[in-house]
PDB file of C-alpha atoms in Angstrom:
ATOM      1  CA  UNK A  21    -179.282 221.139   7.974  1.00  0.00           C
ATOM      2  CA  UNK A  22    -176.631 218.709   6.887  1.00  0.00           C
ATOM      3  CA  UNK A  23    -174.623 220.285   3.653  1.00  0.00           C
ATOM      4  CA  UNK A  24    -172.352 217.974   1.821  1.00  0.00           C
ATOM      5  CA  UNK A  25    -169.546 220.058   0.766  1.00  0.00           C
ATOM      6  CA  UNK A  26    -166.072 220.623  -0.061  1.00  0.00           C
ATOM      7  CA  UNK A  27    -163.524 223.172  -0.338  1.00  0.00           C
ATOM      8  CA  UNK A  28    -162.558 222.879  -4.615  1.00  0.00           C
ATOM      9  CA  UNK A  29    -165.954 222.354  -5.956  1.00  0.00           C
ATOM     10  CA  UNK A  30    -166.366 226.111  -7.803  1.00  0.00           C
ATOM     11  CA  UNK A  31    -170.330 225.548  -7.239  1.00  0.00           C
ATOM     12  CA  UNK A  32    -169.713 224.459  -3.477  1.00  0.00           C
ATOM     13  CA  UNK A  33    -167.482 227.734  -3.678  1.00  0.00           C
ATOM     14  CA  UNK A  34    -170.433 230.387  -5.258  1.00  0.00           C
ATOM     15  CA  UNK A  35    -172.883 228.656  -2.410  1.00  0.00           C
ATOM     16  CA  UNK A  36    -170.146 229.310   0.436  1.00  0.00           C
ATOM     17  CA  UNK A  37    -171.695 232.377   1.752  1.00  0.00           C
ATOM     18  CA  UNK A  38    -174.802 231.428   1.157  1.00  0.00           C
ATOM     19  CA  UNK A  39    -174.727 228.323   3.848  1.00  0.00           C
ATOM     20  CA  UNK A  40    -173.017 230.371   6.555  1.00  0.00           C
ATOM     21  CA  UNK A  41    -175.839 232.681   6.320  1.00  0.00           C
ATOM     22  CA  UNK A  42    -178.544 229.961   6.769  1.00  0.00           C
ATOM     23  CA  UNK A  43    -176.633 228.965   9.863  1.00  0.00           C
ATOM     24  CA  UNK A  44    -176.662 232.567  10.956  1.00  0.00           C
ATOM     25  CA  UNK A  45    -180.493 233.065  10.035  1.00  0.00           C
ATOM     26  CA  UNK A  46    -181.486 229.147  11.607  1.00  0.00           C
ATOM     27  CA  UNK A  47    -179.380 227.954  14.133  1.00  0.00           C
ATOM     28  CA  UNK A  48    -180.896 230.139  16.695  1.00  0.00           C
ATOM     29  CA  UNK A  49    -184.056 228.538  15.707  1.00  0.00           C
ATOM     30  CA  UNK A  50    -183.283 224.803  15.897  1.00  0.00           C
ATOM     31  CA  UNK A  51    -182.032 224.252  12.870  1.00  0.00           C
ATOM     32  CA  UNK A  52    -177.744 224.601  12.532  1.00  0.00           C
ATOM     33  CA  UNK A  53    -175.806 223.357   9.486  1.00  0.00           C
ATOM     34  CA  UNK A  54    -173.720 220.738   9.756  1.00  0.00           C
ATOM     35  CA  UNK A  55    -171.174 221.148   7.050  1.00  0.00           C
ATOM     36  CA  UNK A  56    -169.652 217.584   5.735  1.00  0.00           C
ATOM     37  CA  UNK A  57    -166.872 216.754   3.291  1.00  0.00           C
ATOM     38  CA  UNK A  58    -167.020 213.455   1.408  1.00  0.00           C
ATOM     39  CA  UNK A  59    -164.276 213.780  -1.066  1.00  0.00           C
ATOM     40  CA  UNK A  60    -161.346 211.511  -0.617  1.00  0.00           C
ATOM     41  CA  UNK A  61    -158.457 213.764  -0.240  1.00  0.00           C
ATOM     42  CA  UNK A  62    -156.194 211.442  -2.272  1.00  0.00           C
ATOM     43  CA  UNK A  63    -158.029 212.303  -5.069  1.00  0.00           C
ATOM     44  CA  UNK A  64    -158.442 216.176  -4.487  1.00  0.00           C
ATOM     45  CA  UNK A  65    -155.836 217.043  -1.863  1.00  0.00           C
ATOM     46  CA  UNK A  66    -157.405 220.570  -1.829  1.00  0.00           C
ATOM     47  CA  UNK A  67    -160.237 218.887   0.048  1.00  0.00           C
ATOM     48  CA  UNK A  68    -157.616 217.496   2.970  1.00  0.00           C
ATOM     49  CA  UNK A  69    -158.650 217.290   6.866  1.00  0.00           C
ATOM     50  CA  UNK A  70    -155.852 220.120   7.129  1.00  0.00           C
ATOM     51  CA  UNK A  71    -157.227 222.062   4.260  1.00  0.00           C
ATOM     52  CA  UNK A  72    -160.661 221.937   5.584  1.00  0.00           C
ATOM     53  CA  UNK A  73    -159.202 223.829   8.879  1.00  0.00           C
ATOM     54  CA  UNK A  74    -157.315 226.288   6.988  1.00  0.00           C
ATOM     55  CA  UNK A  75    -161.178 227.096   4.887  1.00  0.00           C
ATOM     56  CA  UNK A  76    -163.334 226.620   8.380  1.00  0.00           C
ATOM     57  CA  UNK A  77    -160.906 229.222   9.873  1.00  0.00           C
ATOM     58  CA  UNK A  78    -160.730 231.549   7.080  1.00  0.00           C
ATOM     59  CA  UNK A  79    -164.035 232.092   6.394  1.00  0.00           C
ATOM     60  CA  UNK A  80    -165.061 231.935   9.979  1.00  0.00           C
ATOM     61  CA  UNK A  81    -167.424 228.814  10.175  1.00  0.00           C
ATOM     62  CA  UNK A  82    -169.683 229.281  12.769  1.00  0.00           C
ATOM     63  CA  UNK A  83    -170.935 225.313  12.591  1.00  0.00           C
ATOM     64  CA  UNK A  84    -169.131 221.586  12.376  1.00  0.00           C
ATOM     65  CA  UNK A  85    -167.292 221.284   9.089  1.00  0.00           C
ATOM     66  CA  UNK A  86    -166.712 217.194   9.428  1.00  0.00           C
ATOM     67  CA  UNK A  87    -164.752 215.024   7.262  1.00  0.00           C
ATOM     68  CA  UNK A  88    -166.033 211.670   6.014  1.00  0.00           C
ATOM     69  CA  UNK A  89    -163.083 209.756   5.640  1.00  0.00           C
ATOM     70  CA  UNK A  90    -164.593 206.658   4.834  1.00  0.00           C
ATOM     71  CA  UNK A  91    -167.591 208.574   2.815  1.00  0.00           C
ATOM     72  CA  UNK A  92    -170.077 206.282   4.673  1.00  0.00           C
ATOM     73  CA  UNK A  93    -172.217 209.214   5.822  1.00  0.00           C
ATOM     74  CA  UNK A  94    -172.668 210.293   2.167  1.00  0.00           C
ATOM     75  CA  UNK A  95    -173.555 206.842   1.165  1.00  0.00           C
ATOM     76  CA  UNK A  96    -176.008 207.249   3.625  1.00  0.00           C
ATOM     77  CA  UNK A  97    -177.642 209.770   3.090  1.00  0.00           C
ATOM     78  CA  UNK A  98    -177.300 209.355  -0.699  1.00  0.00           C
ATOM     79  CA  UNK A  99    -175.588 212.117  -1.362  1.00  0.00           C
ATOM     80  CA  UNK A 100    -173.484 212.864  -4.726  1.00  0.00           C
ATOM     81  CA  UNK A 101    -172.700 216.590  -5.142  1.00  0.00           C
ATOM     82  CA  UNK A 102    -171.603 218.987  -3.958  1.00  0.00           C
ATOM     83  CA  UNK A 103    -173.970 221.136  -2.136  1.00  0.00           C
ATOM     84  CA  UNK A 104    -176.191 219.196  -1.605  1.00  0.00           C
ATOM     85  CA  UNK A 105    -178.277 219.717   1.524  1.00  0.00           C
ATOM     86  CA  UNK A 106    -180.306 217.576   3.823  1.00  0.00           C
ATOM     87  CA  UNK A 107    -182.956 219.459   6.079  1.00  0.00           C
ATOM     88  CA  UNK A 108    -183.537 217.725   8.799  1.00  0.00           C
ATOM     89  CA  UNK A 109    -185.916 217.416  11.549  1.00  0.00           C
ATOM     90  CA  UNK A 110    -186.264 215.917  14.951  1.00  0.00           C
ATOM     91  CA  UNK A 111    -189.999 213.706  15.002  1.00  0.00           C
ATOM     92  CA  UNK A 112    -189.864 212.314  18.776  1.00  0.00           C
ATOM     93  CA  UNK A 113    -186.267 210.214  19.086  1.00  0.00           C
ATOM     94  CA  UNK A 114    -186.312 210.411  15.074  1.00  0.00           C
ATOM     95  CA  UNK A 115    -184.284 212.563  12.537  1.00  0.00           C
ATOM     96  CA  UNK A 116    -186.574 212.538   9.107  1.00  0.00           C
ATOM     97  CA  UNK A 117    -185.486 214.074   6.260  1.00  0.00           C
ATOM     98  CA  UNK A 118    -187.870 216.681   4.855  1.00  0.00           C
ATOM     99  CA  UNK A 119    -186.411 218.535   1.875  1.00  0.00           C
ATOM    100  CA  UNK A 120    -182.895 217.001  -0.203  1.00  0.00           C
ATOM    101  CA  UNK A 121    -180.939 219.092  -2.828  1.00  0.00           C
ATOM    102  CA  UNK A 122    -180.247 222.456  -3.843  1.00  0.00           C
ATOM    103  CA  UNK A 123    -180.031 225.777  -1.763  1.00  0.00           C
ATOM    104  CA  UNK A 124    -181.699 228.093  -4.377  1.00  0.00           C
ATOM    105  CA  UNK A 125    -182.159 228.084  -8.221  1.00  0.00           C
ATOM    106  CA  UNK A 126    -178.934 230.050  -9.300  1.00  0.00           C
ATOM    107  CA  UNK A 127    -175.481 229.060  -8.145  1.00  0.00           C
ATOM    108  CA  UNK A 128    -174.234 232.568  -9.671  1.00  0.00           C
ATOM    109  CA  UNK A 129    -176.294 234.660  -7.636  1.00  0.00           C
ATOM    110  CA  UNK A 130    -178.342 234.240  -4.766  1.00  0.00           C
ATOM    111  CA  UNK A 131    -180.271 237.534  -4.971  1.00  0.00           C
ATOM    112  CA  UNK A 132    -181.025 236.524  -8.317  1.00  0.00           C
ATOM    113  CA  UNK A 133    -182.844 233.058  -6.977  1.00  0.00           C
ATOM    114  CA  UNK A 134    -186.507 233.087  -7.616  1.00  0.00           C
ATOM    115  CA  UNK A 135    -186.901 229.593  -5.383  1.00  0.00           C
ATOM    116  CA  UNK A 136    -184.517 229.517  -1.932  1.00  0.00           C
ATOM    117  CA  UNK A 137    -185.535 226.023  -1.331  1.00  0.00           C
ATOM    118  CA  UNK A 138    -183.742 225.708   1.595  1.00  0.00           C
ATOM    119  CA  UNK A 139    -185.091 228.374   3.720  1.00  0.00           C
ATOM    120  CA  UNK A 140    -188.660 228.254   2.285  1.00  0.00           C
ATOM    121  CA  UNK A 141    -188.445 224.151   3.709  1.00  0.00           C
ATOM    122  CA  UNK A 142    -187.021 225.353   7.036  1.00  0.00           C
ATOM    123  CA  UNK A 143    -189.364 228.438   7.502  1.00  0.00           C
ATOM    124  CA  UNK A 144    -192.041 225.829   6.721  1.00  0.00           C
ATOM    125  CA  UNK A 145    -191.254 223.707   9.236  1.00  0.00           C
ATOM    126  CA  UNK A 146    -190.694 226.108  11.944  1.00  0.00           C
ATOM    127  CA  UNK A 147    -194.478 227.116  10.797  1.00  0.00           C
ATOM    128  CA  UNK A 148    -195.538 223.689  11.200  1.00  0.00           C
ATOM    129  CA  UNK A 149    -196.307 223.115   7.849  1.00  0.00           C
ATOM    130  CA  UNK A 150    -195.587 220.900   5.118  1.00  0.00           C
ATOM    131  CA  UNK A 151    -192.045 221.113   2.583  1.00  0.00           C
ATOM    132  CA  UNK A 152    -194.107 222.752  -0.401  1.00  0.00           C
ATOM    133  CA  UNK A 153    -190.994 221.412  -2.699  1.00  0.00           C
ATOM    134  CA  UNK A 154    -188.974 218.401  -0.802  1.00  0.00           C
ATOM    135  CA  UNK A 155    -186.623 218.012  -3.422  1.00  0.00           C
ATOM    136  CA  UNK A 156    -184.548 220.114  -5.970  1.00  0.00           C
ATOM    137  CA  UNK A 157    -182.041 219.168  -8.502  1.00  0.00           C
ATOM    138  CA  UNK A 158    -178.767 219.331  -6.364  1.00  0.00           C
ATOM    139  CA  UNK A 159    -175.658 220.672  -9.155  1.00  0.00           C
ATOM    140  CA  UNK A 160    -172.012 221.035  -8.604  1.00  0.00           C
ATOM    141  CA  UNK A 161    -169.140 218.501  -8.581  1.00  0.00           C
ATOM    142  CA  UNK A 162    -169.860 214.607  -8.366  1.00  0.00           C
ATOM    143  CA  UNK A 163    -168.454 214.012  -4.774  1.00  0.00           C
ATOM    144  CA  UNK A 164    -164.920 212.595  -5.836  1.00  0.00           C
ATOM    145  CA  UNK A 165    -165.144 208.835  -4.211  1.00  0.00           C
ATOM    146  CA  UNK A 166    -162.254 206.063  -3.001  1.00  0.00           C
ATOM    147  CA  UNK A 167    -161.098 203.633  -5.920  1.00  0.00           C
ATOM    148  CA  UNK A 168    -162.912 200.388  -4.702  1.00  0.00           C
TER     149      UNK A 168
END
């Protein structure tokens, strides 16, 4: 699972716990978060390489929490908020992307989601079966991009 994220997006911020606890429930079966942050740091210092250590250590990440200086990888992949997360899976020497966006249907709450489109996609694929719903509105702060 790749999660664009950040550490000063307040939506990014309600999902927080959420993510580590899809690593915790996944990784063990083949499918770890990767945690990225896109947002140039000029604009939102908050989201600055040494910032991003200070969060990974606090909270305890137990997964990569990358920065993408040059915010090629989100180009990419496409992505423009933050969460937004990529489920992933390995086809032969391929990576394909099987479900894009959201983690659940309320940032507020996650006990309160009625769809947890993330882990219904990965417990699908683990049961060798289709991504019922591939894609979800992904909301939350508009990654914060370098002046051209």
């Amino acid at each position: 699972m790749v999660v664009f994220t950040c550490n000063t997006c307040p939506v990014a911020q309600a999902y927080e716990q959420r993510v580590v606890d899809l690593n915790t429930q996944f990784a063990p079966k083949g499918y770890p978060v990767i945690a990225i942050n896109a947002n140039d740091a000029q604009l939102s210092p908050g989201d600055s390489y040494d910032e991003m250590k200070k969060r990974s250590s606090e909270k305890k990440y137990a997964f990569p929490y990358l920065i993408d200086e040059t915010q090629e990888v989100a180009k990419t992949y496409g992505a423009k908020h933050t969460p937004t997360v990529f489920v992933v899976q390995r086809q032969e020497s391929d990576f394909i992307i099987k479900y894009i966006g959201a983690i659940d249907n309320n940032a507020q709450d996650g006990e309160q989601a009625s769809q947890k489109y993330v882990q219904n996609a990965v417990n699908a694929l683990l049961a060798d079966k289709p991504v019922a719903i591939p894609t979800a509105k992904a909301i939350g702060c508009g990654i914060k991009w370098k002046k051209a």
